[in-house]
């Protein structure tokens, strides 16, 4: 297929100082959870994006010195010769596909705790970031930088820039965003200095200016120099001479960097989940930058539509289309547009599981793309698949996320695939959940897979097919995948923080009941110890149906785990807006149809609420009855031609959607492969003795 001419502008080269990006697709810096401990995993992950057509492929944050120590989060370093060799591996891989490699050099300033290095954090004025996330909290307050400290940081930036050049990077960053050191000098809340680095905007920008100038001197005319800057808070501040402090900062530095990489100030607003932030959410904040500078500008907005990308360029918002999450969901997004296959793009759903991976301290995971992070470890390529190891036919029972992914991957390998689902439509739990507030875009999980499956001649899809054991034994399929999902229970939560006995009453519901169309009588209580999105979304949904609803949880926040996906602040805002009363740290002890009895999990202080129905969002258990019944007749498998039967997805172990998709993908990739092949274990590159930091 040929590229649609209206997208030609996306494939124009863009000059970035002394280097030229081959097109406008720019994978902006983003965390990958792949440090020096996983150099080959990291190299393959970034290489896949270059292969997929991204003209520039960037690292995540690279620490320039041990005083920028983000442990236990998985940050990368550029401190010595071993680090140069580690990153050179990645640069070579990116260059092999004609893309530029960019290094996001980074000093975290007062926002890091230096837990491993034990160096007091650096700060313009000793002001620390007062985090509310336990994983970011610390007790060591930052030092106030003197002039020598400022000179030292600039020297560390210069040394790291030279190492980046030696490693083969084409673009080198100065980072002045997201609460890190450069940003702390720019923002008056952090910067209380009375010397030439504080006070006026002109003075507060001095440190960043000197970082840019020194970096340009260090790399000469071989590397482009980019400034990554957060503008959200600065734009909200008035200026005596400009429209805002953001306008003033950009004008003062306008043509100094070779590239402006513009973004928001905090992770929840910068990487907002689709539940709360639409595509192009950054535009109202960053739209002025191109009017102030003649240098190219890159920004993000969870762009998945090529028409939106073209609009950003033609309207003068951006020069380069930045992608972080969309580049993870589909590393081949640019190539698909270039080949006229934009309908094949595996669009990001904005669930932010990728961000939770960083908070978890592991390599990046993606709900849409099960191959993310597994390119080297397991040899999984997002667009290439091993040929079948046999002519076995595959039967998948269940057309939810796991079943659809298993069927699609097996079909792409070349197997003959049948997917049978008992419902009148496929999608599993997503049939219900995508009807809930903010979750419409999650339907892309089903849409992408079904659209692909329906075009394949080696696939049969059957709806309204409630298969039993006798049916399966008589269908003459060789490999069986049981993807029958899971069910919610009415189990309560005990003071031991485990699921307890069920509260079995007709006026007690689970999400499965609501999915069947049952409507609880108000006032209702949603009791949530699942702690992810669903309890909060159900409460919001009931409120939108004019049902008086309260929300209770034994956790310290509503939908507590969503702090990992950047959603927690907005969950509470949505519940407040919907009129949902929130009770945290609560155990649900009893319900008699008229009131619930709660007690504080720590103090046992009781509380009663007048309630007529309860929805429990807590323990899920696998729907493994069919699997167990089938295995009880395993003696009949040989006669039926069945070689294997496996549970996949929630039927094996209930989890988030990312776990179900991964399980389905793994099932299909492992067909006709040895079962003991787990993954390759990466090791650091340490061919030189550890060096002292310069």
XYZ file of C-alpha atoms in Angstrom:
694
model
C 0.000 0.000 0.000
C 1.118 3.561 -0.646
C 1.296 6.370 1.868
C -1.637 8.751 1.924
C -0.278 12.051 0.495
C -1.860 14.067 3.280
C 0.670 12.495 5.628
C 3.718 13.404 3.525
C 4.568 16.258 5.882
C 5.235 13.742 8.675
C 8.108 12.278 6.700
C 9.994 15.480 6.031
C 13.498 15.720 7.560
C 14.077 18.215 10.366
C 17.419 19.827 11.125
C 18.385 19.789 14.825
C 21.575 21.830 15.072
C 24.350 19.904 13.304
C 22.273 16.721 12.847
C 19.138 15.973 10.853
C 16.213 13.811 11.901
C 15.038 11.715 8.921
C 11.376 12.420 9.692
C 9.153 14.142 12.237
C 8.564 11.085 14.453
C 10.477 11.611 17.675
C 10.469 9.053 20.478
C 10.949 11.459 23.349
C 12.856 10.433 26.467
C 10.876 8.103 28.671
C 11.713 5.705 31.461
C 12.126 2.080 30.431
C 13.203 0.429 33.682
C 16.222 -0.910 31.806
C 19.467 0.180 33.417
C 23.101 -0.893 33.063
C 21.988 -4.220 34.547
C 19.983 -4.847 31.355
C 21.956 -3.306 28.478
C 20.881 -5.854 25.873
C 17.232 -5.677 26.935
C 17.430 -1.887 26.674
C 19.208 -1.940 23.315
C 16.646 -4.253 21.712
C 13.742 -2.256 23.160
C 15.012 1.023 21.676
C 16.183 -0.600 18.446
C 12.691 -1.884 17.724
C 11.421 1.706 17.672
C 14.134 2.779 15.259
C 13.264 -0.193 13.065
C 9.629 0.870 13.268
C 10.387 4.249 11.742
C 10.915 6.647 14.654
C 13.421 9.182 13.312
C 14.831 9.966 16.736
C 14.968 7.450 19.579
C 15.842 8.759 23.039
C 16.938 7.202 26.295
C 15.231 7.761 29.580
C 16.940 9.895 32.211
C 20.710 9.280 32.401
C 22.225 10.340 35.698
C 25.312 12.510 35.230
C 26.704 11.926 38.735
C 26.082 9.868 41.920
C 24.465 12.946 43.504
C 21.596 12.262 41.096
C 20.569 8.890 42.519
C 16.947 7.834 42.126
C 17.237 4.364 43.645
C 15.353 2.143 44.179
C 13.694 3.332 40.963
C 15.468 1.881 37.920
C 17.359 4.890 36.596
C 20.307 4.654 34.194
C 23.751 6.196 34.541
C 26.436 7.719 32.390
C 29.273 7.901 34.904
C 32.199 5.913 33.504
C 33.671 3.881 30.631
C 31.475 0.883 31.328
C 28.421 3.092 30.982
C 29.752 4.417 27.688
C 30.087 0.862 26.386
C 26.604 -0.009 27.646
C 24.996 2.945 25.879
C 27.116 2.475 22.746
C 25.379 -0.873 22.316
C 22.048 0.968 22.206
C 23.322 3.761 19.935
C 24.689 1.273 17.412
C 21.371 -0.558 17.344
C 19.427 2.678 16.787
C 21.827 3.854 14.086
C 21.531 0.551 12.243
C 18.034 1.635 11.160
C 18.968 5.181 10.166
C 17.577 6.909 13.251
C 19.254 9.434 15.547
C 19.999 8.524 19.165
C 19.319 11.068 21.924
C 20.642 11.036 25.500
C 18.549 12.633 28.238
C 21.253 13.779 30.663
C 19.725 14.389 34.058
C 20.374 15.711 37.528
C 17.486 15.201 39.913
C 18.442 17.880 42.404
C 16.220 17.972 45.478
C 13.658 15.549 44.050
C 15.926 12.532 44.521
C 16.876 11.043 47.868
C 20.296 9.600 46.958
C 19.472 6.492 48.950
C 22.391 4.524 47.509
C 25.056 7.221 47.153
C 24.095 8.840 50.512
C 25.104 12.238 49.155
C 22.900 15.064 50.467
C 20.698 16.122 47.539
C 21.501 19.359 45.704
C 19.053 22.242 45.710
C 19.099 25.976 44.881
C 17.723 26.904 48.317
C 17.336 23.728 50.385
C 13.674 23.262 49.432
C 12.702 19.622 48.994
C 9.809 18.069 47.132
C 7.250 17.009 49.761
C 6.034 13.841 48.049
C 2.782 12.152 49.064
C 3.730 8.836 47.416
C 5.496 6.622 49.958
C 7.853 5.349 47.274
C 9.177 8.882 46.788
C 9.326 9.945 50.402
C 12.594 10.354 52.246
C 13.975 11.948 55.376
C 17.199 13.489 54.050
C 16.675 17.145 53.192
C 18.718 18.818 50.448
C 21.776 21.000 50.798
C 21.791 24.614 49.638
C 24.111 24.856 46.655
C 26.980 27.328 46.832
C 28.868 28.632 43.807
C 31.273 25.674 43.858
C 28.327 23.263 43.827
C 26.930 25.044 40.779
C 30.284 24.823 39.015
C 30.536 21.145 39.952
C 27.125 20.278 38.508
C 27.956 22.072 35.269
C 31.275 20.197 35.120
C 29.444 16.881 35.659
C 27.055 17.789 32.839
C 30.007 18.544 30.563
C 31.736 15.265 31.417
C 28.528 13.317 30.823
C 27.955 15.123 27.517
C 31.419 14.069 26.359
C 30.686 10.491 27.390
C 27.398 10.655 25.490
C 29.269 11.841 22.413
C 31.781 8.993 22.818
C 28.923 6.499 23.133
C 27.566 7.642 19.791
C 24.604 9.818 20.750
C 23.541 12.424 18.193
C 21.480 14.636 20.521
C 22.352 15.532 24.112
C 19.841 16.920 26.588
C 19.753 19.422 29.401
C 16.801 18.590 31.658
C 14.914 21.486 33.250
C 11.579 19.872 33.964
C 9.507 17.617 36.231
C 10.881 19.050 39.493
C 14.516 18.228 38.696
C 17.478 20.521 39.310
C 17.211 22.844 36.304
C 13.507 23.254 36.950
C 14.199 24.059 40.605
C 16.309 27.039 39.571
C 13.546 28.272 37.256
C 10.655 28.061 39.716
C 10.461 30.645 42.486
C 8.945 28.142 44.941
C 12.247 26.252 44.893
C 14.596 29.151 44.211
C 14.861 31.674 47.073
C 18.403 32.770 46.213
C 19.497 36.406 46.440
C 22.576 36.082 44.214
C 22.792 36.177 40.403
C 21.017 32.772 40.209
C 17.859 33.919 41.995
C 15.269 36.661 42.109
C 14.244 37.831 38.649
C 13.341 35.422 35.862
C 16.498 36.543 34.063
C 18.565 35.459 37.053
C 16.646 32.243 37.663
C 17.251 31.139 34.084
C 21.020 31.650 34.414
C 21.824 28.109 35.633
C 19.961 26.511 32.735
C 21.634 28.905 30.300
C 25.072 27.972 31.590
C 24.207 24.266 31.364
C 23.198 24.695 27.703
C 26.233 26.800 26.795
C 28.658 24.425 28.503
C 27.059 21.392 26.874
C 27.277 22.970 23.422
C 30.941 23.729 23.995
C 31.535 20.140 25.131
C 29.985 18.404 22.108
C 31.014 20.943 19.485
C 29.410 20.615 16.077
C 28.842 16.882 16.296
C 25.711 16.677 18.461
C 22.492 18.591 18.665
C 21.704 20.028 22.096
C 18.129 19.822 23.366
C 16.451 21.526 26.301
C 13.667 19.606 27.979
C 11.563 21.998 30.001
C 8.294 21.939 31.944
C 6.074 24.960 31.315
C 2.844 24.280 33.196
C 3.628 26.171 36.422
C 5.650 28.850 34.664
C 2.746 29.582 32.331
C 0.429 30.046 35.303
C 2.684 32.805 36.711
C 2.275 36.393 35.623
C 5.155 38.426 34.252
C 5.614 42.189 34.174
C 6.931 42.087 30.621
C 5.474 38.951 29.027
C 2.258 36.966 28.850
C 3.623 34.660 31.542
C 6.898 33.579 33.098
C 6.912 30.677 30.644
C 6.940 33.137 27.731
C 9.729 35.084 29.405
C 11.882 31.999 30.029
C 11.490 30.763 26.470
C 12.320 34.191 25.043
C 15.433 34.521 27.220
C 16.701 31.161 25.951
C 14.887 31.217 22.613
C 17.590 30.255 20.141
C 20.211 28.823 22.479
C 19.251 25.107 22.364
C 19.034 23.328 19.017
C 15.716 21.776 20.045
C 12.967 22.587 22.519
C 11.332 19.550 24.150
C 8.322 20.955 25.997
C 6.205 19.233 28.605
C 4.163 19.485 31.810
C 5.466 19.708 35.368
C 4.226 16.567 37.099
C 3.845 12.995 35.970
C 0.024 12.943 36.470
C -0.430 15.938 34.152
C 2.465 15.178 31.798
C 1.489 11.527 31.304
C -2.203 11.779 32.037
C -4.256 8.617 31.723
C -6.926 8.516 29.028
C -9.611 8.403 31.720
C -8.805 12.002 32.559
C -6.672 13.486 29.755
C -7.579 13.472 26.046
C -5.183 13.389 23.111
C -3.399 16.780 22.703
C -3.914 17.708 26.361
C -0.583 19.583 26.433
C -1.415 21.996 23.642
C -3.012 24.782 25.732
C 0.211 25.046 27.754
C 2.927 24.664 25.111
C 1.266 26.168 22.026
C 3.162 29.468 22.269
C 6.725 28.130 22.110
C 7.054 28.031 18.326
C 5.936 31.656 18.208
C 8.892 32.653 20.387
C 11.733 30.542 19.002
C 12.896 29.685 15.502
C 14.361 26.389 16.707
C 12.374 23.170 16.238
C 9.927 22.137 18.952
C 8.897 18.636 19.990
C 6.093 17.803 22.363
C 3.750 14.987 23.251
C 0.026 14.441 23.598
C -0.486 10.674 23.398
C -0.756 11.107 19.631
C -2.127 8.067 17.812
C -4.023 9.697 14.940
C -1.913 10.769 11.944
C -4.472 13.463 11.157
C -3.921 14.953 14.598
C -0.163 14.818 14.038
C -0.460 16.673 10.741
C -2.680 19.266 12.409
C -0.067 19.900 15.107
C 2.510 20.699 12.447
C 0.340 22.704 10.065
C -1.107 24.818 12.873
C 2.383 25.673 14.109
C 2.183 23.887 17.461
C 5.040 21.407 16.939
C 7.762 20.584 14.443
C 8.307 17.028 15.626
C 5.658 14.616 16.863
C 6.776 13.311 20.222
C 5.761 9.852 21.300
C 6.423 7.945 24.496
C 3.396 5.782 25.300
C 2.275 5.458 21.644
C 5.805 4.352 20.722
C 5.588 1.594 23.331
C 2.130 0.441 22.267
C 3.200 0.327 18.622
C 6.902 0.783 17.827
C 5.987 0.500 14.134
C 3.469 3.349 14.154
C 5.528 5.551 11.745
C 6.130 2.739 9.272
C 2.457 1.831 9.248
C 1.539 5.410 8.342
C 4.300 5.464 5.744
C 2.970 2.262 4.184
C -0.660 3.378 4.120
C -1.516 0.980 6.941
C -2.673 3.469 9.560
C -5.651 1.190 10.226
C -3.186 -1.399 11.560
C -1.784 0.875 14.281
C -1.973 -0.703 17.724
C -3.149 2.435 19.480
C -2.164 3.314 23.021
C -5.141 3.060 25.367
C -3.671 5.468 27.938
C -3.952 3.007 30.828
C -0.460 3.980 32.063
C 0.610 0.460 32.965
C 3.926 1.459 31.374
C 4.350 4.123 34.060
C 3.392 1.717 36.832
C 6.237 -0.523 35.628
C 8.738 2.223 36.424
C 7.187 2.710 39.848
C 7.476 -1.047 40.332
C 11.158 -0.896 39.375
C 10.891 -3.327 36.439
C 11.295 -3.098 32.654
C 8.409 -1.403 30.921
C 5.177 -3.324 30.372
C 2.333 -2.465 27.995
C -1.278 -3.638 27.925
C -1.521 -3.299 24.148
C 1.946 -4.584 23.262
C 2.955 -7.740 25.113
C 6.357 -7.730 23.392
C 7.503 -4.513 25.106
C 10.570 -5.330 27.186
C 10.690 -8.884 25.824
C 12.376 -8.168 22.483
C 15.747 -9.534 23.665
C 14.751 -11.612 26.700
C 12.290 -13.771 24.807
C 13.053 -12.888 21.205
C 9.562 -11.446 20.723
C 9.272 -8.978 17.856
C 6.037 -6.959 17.630
C 5.672 -7.511 13.880
C 7.544 -10.742 13.167
C 6.491 -14.211 14.278
C 8.049 -17.654 14.166
C 6.515 -20.066 11.687
C 4.491 -22.939 13.185
C 6.360 -25.881 14.596
C 3.565 -28.195 13.455
C 0.264 -28.243 11.579
C -1.656 -28.335 14.877
C -4.976 -26.532 14.937
C -5.660 -24.210 17.880
C -8.932 -23.803 19.767
C -9.294 -20.835 22.118
C -12.306 -20.975 24.415
C -13.097 -17.413 25.415
C -12.888 -14.199 23.405
C -11.727 -11.779 26.068
C -8.356 -9.974 26.061
C -6.331 -13.155 26.705
C -8.235 -15.261 24.193
C -8.125 -12.659 21.440
C -4.404 -12.061 21.921
C -3.685 -15.787 21.979
C -5.710 -16.355 18.844
C -4.240 -13.402 16.936
C -0.638 -14.285 17.798
C -1.134 -17.952 16.927
C -2.789 -16.974 13.641
C 0.046 -14.599 12.800
C 2.432 -17.468 13.330
C 0.448 -19.393 10.732
C -1.620 -21.801 12.809
C -5.234 -22.565 11.998
C -7.156 -20.865 14.821
C -10.695 -21.069 16.148
C -11.963 -18.739 18.869
C -15.301 -19.587 20.475
C -17.077 -17.362 22.986
C -20.291 -18.011 24.899
C -21.435 -14.388 24.580
C -23.016 -12.605 21.632
C -19.965 -10.367 21.316
C -16.280 -10.734 22.109
C -14.312 -8.696 24.578
C -14.793 -10.452 27.911
C -14.723 -8.044 30.851
C -14.204 -5.130 28.457
C -17.759 -5.453 27.140
C -18.940 -3.981 30.436
C -15.951 -1.960 31.533
C -15.670 0.127 28.365
C -19.181 1.432 29.058
C -17.991 2.926 32.349
C -16.872 6.568 32.738
C -13.544 7.305 31.067
C -12.828 3.778 29.836
C -14.031 4.038 26.233
C -10.508 4.097 24.797
C -9.752 0.779 26.473
C -11.997 -0.717 23.809
C -8.978 -0.427 21.514
C -7.768 -3.685 23.088
C -10.704 -5.553 21.582
C -11.007 -3.498 18.403
C -7.390 -3.907 17.336
C -7.432 -7.671 17.766
C -10.852 -8.320 16.289
C -10.196 -6.099 13.284
C -7.000 -8.025 12.552
C -8.554 -11.448 13.153
C -11.467 -10.759 10.810
C -9.089 -10.218 7.892
C -7.276 -13.555 8.319
C -8.201 -16.628 6.318
C -6.824 -19.036 8.927
C -9.185 -17.827 11.669
C -12.723 -18.855 12.580
C -14.683 -16.806 15.117
C -17.774 -18.238 16.795
C -20.127 -16.311 19.066
C -22.895 -17.678 21.278
C -20.875 -20.905 21.600
C -20.923 -22.210 25.146
C -18.637 -25.188 24.671
C -18.614 -28.090 27.106
C -16.119 -30.899 27.580
C -17.820 -33.205 25.093
C -17.861 -30.442 22.484
C -14.140 -29.812 22.876
C -13.255 -33.512 22.754
C -15.189 -33.845 19.521
C -13.868 -30.809 17.646
C -10.546 -32.349 16.583
C -8.296 -29.481 17.653
C -4.746 -30.266 18.746
C -4.041 -27.411 21.169
C -6.633 -25.976 23.526
C -6.397 -22.625 25.304
C -8.960 -22.065 28.051
C -9.497 -18.315 28.399
C -12.762 -18.321 30.328
C -11.877 -15.382 32.567
C -12.601 -14.901 36.245
C -15.471 -13.908 38.486
C -15.842 -11.444 41.319
C -16.805 -12.805 44.721
C -18.643 -11.316 47.683
C -15.714 -11.959 50.025
C -15.033 -9.406 52.727
C -11.648 -8.150 53.889
C -10.199 -9.042 57.268
C -7.949 -7.207 59.697
C -5.216 -9.617 58.569
C -5.477 -7.939 55.159
C -6.740 -11.033 53.362
C -10.057 -12.031 51.843
C -12.519 -13.394 54.409
C -15.942 -15.074 54.416
C -18.477 -13.942 51.838
C -21.377 -11.627 52.553
C -24.110 -13.539 50.751
C -27.313 -11.501 50.523
C -29.549 -10.649 47.545
C -28.822 -6.939 48.058
C -25.050 -7.509 47.865
C -23.659 -7.276 44.340
C -20.410 -7.759 42.466
C -19.231 -6.080 39.247
C -20.409 -9.197 37.403
C -23.962 -8.492 38.564
C -23.763 -4.919 37.330
C -22.377 -6.147 34.013
C -25.522 -8.275 33.649
C -27.644 -5.137 33.983
C -28.602 -5.335 37.647
C -29.134 -1.914 39.223
C -28.575 -1.684 42.983
C -31.003 0.328 45.060
C -29.658 3.487 46.614
C -28.220 4.525 48.890
C -25.426 2.119 47.899
C -21.955 1.439 49.187
C -19.078 0.387 46.936
C -16.636 -1.555 49.081
C -13.301 -1.766 47.295
C -10.254 -3.794 48.228
C -9.264 -4.571 44.663
C -7.629 -1.100 44.873
C -7.229 -0.564 41.129
C -9.574 1.472 38.909
C -12.823 -0.518 38.916
C -14.222 0.246 42.362
C -13.852 3.982 41.898
C -15.235 3.898 38.364
C -18.285 1.889 39.465
C -18.969 4.398 42.232
C -18.753 7.232 39.717
C -20.991 5.352 37.284
C -23.689 4.752 39.903
C -23.591 8.414 40.892
C -24.098 9.389 37.258
C -27.247 7.209 37.323
C -28.566 9.375 40.172
C -27.971 6.654 42.736
C -26.791 7.927 46.109
C -23.471 6.120 46.533
C -20.644 6.027 49.049
C -17.238 4.427 48.671
C -15.249 2.625 51.369
C -11.885 0.893 51.305
C -9.396 -0.519 53.804
C -6.657 1.349 51.909
C -5.545 4.901 52.610
C -6.947 6.291 49.355
C -9.721 5.537 46.927
C -8.450 3.234 44.156
C -5.142 3.305 46.011
C -3.047 1.447 43.430
C -3.796 4.091 40.803
C -1.025 6.204 42.307
C 1.154 3.858 40.259
C -0.595 4.902 37.026
C -0.730 8.681 37.713
C -4.511 8.563 38.217
C -4.942 8.886 41.982
C -5.393 12.687 42.212
C -7.981 12.611 39.450
C -9.820 9.624 40.947
C -10.458 11.640 44.096
C -11.421 14.702 42.059
C -13.929 12.651 40.038
C -15.482 11.073 43.113
C -15.768 14.483 44.760
C -17.344 15.953 41.635
C -19.802 13.052 41.474
C -20.870 13.566 45.083
C -19.436 10.250 46.289
C -18.533 10.218 49.977
C -15.207 8.435 50.508
C -14.309 6.457 53.625
C -10.750 5.150 53.819
C -9.056 2.703 56.232
C -12.371 0.930 56.715
C -13.337 -2.705 57.170
C -16.840 -3.745 56.182
C -18.069 -5.858 59.080
C -21.771 -6.407 58.452
C -24.801 -5.402 56.417
C -28.427 -6.084 57.331
C -30.184 -4.512 54.356
C -30.669 -1.181 56.098
C -27.224 -0.207 57.312
C -23.598 -1.235 56.999
C -21.264 -1.466 59.949
C -17.724 -0.319 59.249
C -14.698 -0.093 61.524
C -11.323 1.545 61.163
C -8.738 -1.066 60.225
C -6.205 0.407 62.665
C -8.274 1.718 65.591
C -11.463 -0.423 65.392
C -13.500 2.783 65.713
C -17.002 1.834 64.424
C -19.095 3.709 61.894
C -22.583 3.011 60.570
C -24.097 4.133 57.286
C -27.703 3.927 56.151
C -27.331 1.721 53.075
C -29.740 -0.438 51.042
C -27.239 -2.215 48.776
C -23.550 -3.059 48.713
C -21.268 -3.635 45.751
C -18.095 -5.526 46.666
C -15.094 -5.054 44.406
C -12.488 -7.284 45.962
C -11.494 -10.891 45.439
C -11.577 -12.421 41.959
C -11.256 -16.139 41.361
C -10.613 -17.967 38.087
C -13.387 -19.501 36.015
C -11.447 -22.747 35.758
C -14.315 -25.233 35.933
C -14.148 -26.096 32.242
C -10.392 -26.574 32.442
C -10.674 -28.826 35.476
C -13.472 -30.861 33.908
C -11.457 -31.258 30.746
C -8.318 -32.315 32.608
C -10.300 -34.894 34.552
C -10.802 -36.630 31.202
C -7.208 -36.304 30.019
C -7.120 -40.050 29.306
C -9.336 -39.290 26.310
C -7.031 -36.613 24.848
C -4.986 -38.924 22.630
C -8.053 -40.386 20.984
C -9.437 -36.857 20.430
C -6.115 -35.700 18.926
C -5.504 -33.227 21.750
C -1.829 -32.621 22.505
C -2.172 -29.957 25.202
C -4.701 -28.009 27.246
C -3.675 -24.786 28.992
C -5.416 -22.157 31.096
C -4.559 -18.596 30.067
C -5.348 -15.110 31.273
C -7.688 -14.644 34.211
C -8.719 -18.292 34.028
C -5.167 -19.093 35.128
C -4.513 -16.171 37.486
C -6.810 -13.122 37.691
C -4.997 -9.865 37.114
C -5.061 -6.586 35.264
C -5.658 -6.431 31.538
C -1.915 -6.280 30.924
C -1.512 -9.686 32.583
C -4.297 -11.227 30.512
C -2.880 -9.969 27.212
C 0.621 -11.086 28.133
C -0.612 -14.527 29.120
C -2.425 -14.958 25.822
C 0.600 -13.812 23.858
C 2.929 -16.119 25.751
C 0.634 -19.092 25.130
C 0.800 -18.544 21.369
C 4.530 -17.811 21.256
C 5.302 -20.979 23.231
C 3.364 -23.314 20.952
C 5.719 -26.130 19.878
C 8.561 -24.712 21.952
C 10.229 -26.309 24.990
C 8.248 -25.417 28.133
C 11.376 -24.660 30.165
C 12.471 -21.742 27.964
C 11.638 -18.783 30.215
C 13.844 -15.869 29.168
C 17.445 -14.820 28.724
C 19.117 -13.236 31.734
C 20.908 -10.028 30.881
C 24.153 -9.010 32.607
C 25.953 -5.655 32.889
C 28.808 -4.686 30.610
C 31.873 -4.449 32.844
C 34.889 -4.854 30.621
C 36.761 -2.013 32.300
C 37.541 -1.713 36.019
C 35.096 0.606 37.767
C 36.318 4.173 37.336
C 36.146 7.058 39.727
C 33.573 9.599 38.676
C 35.215 12.581 37.008
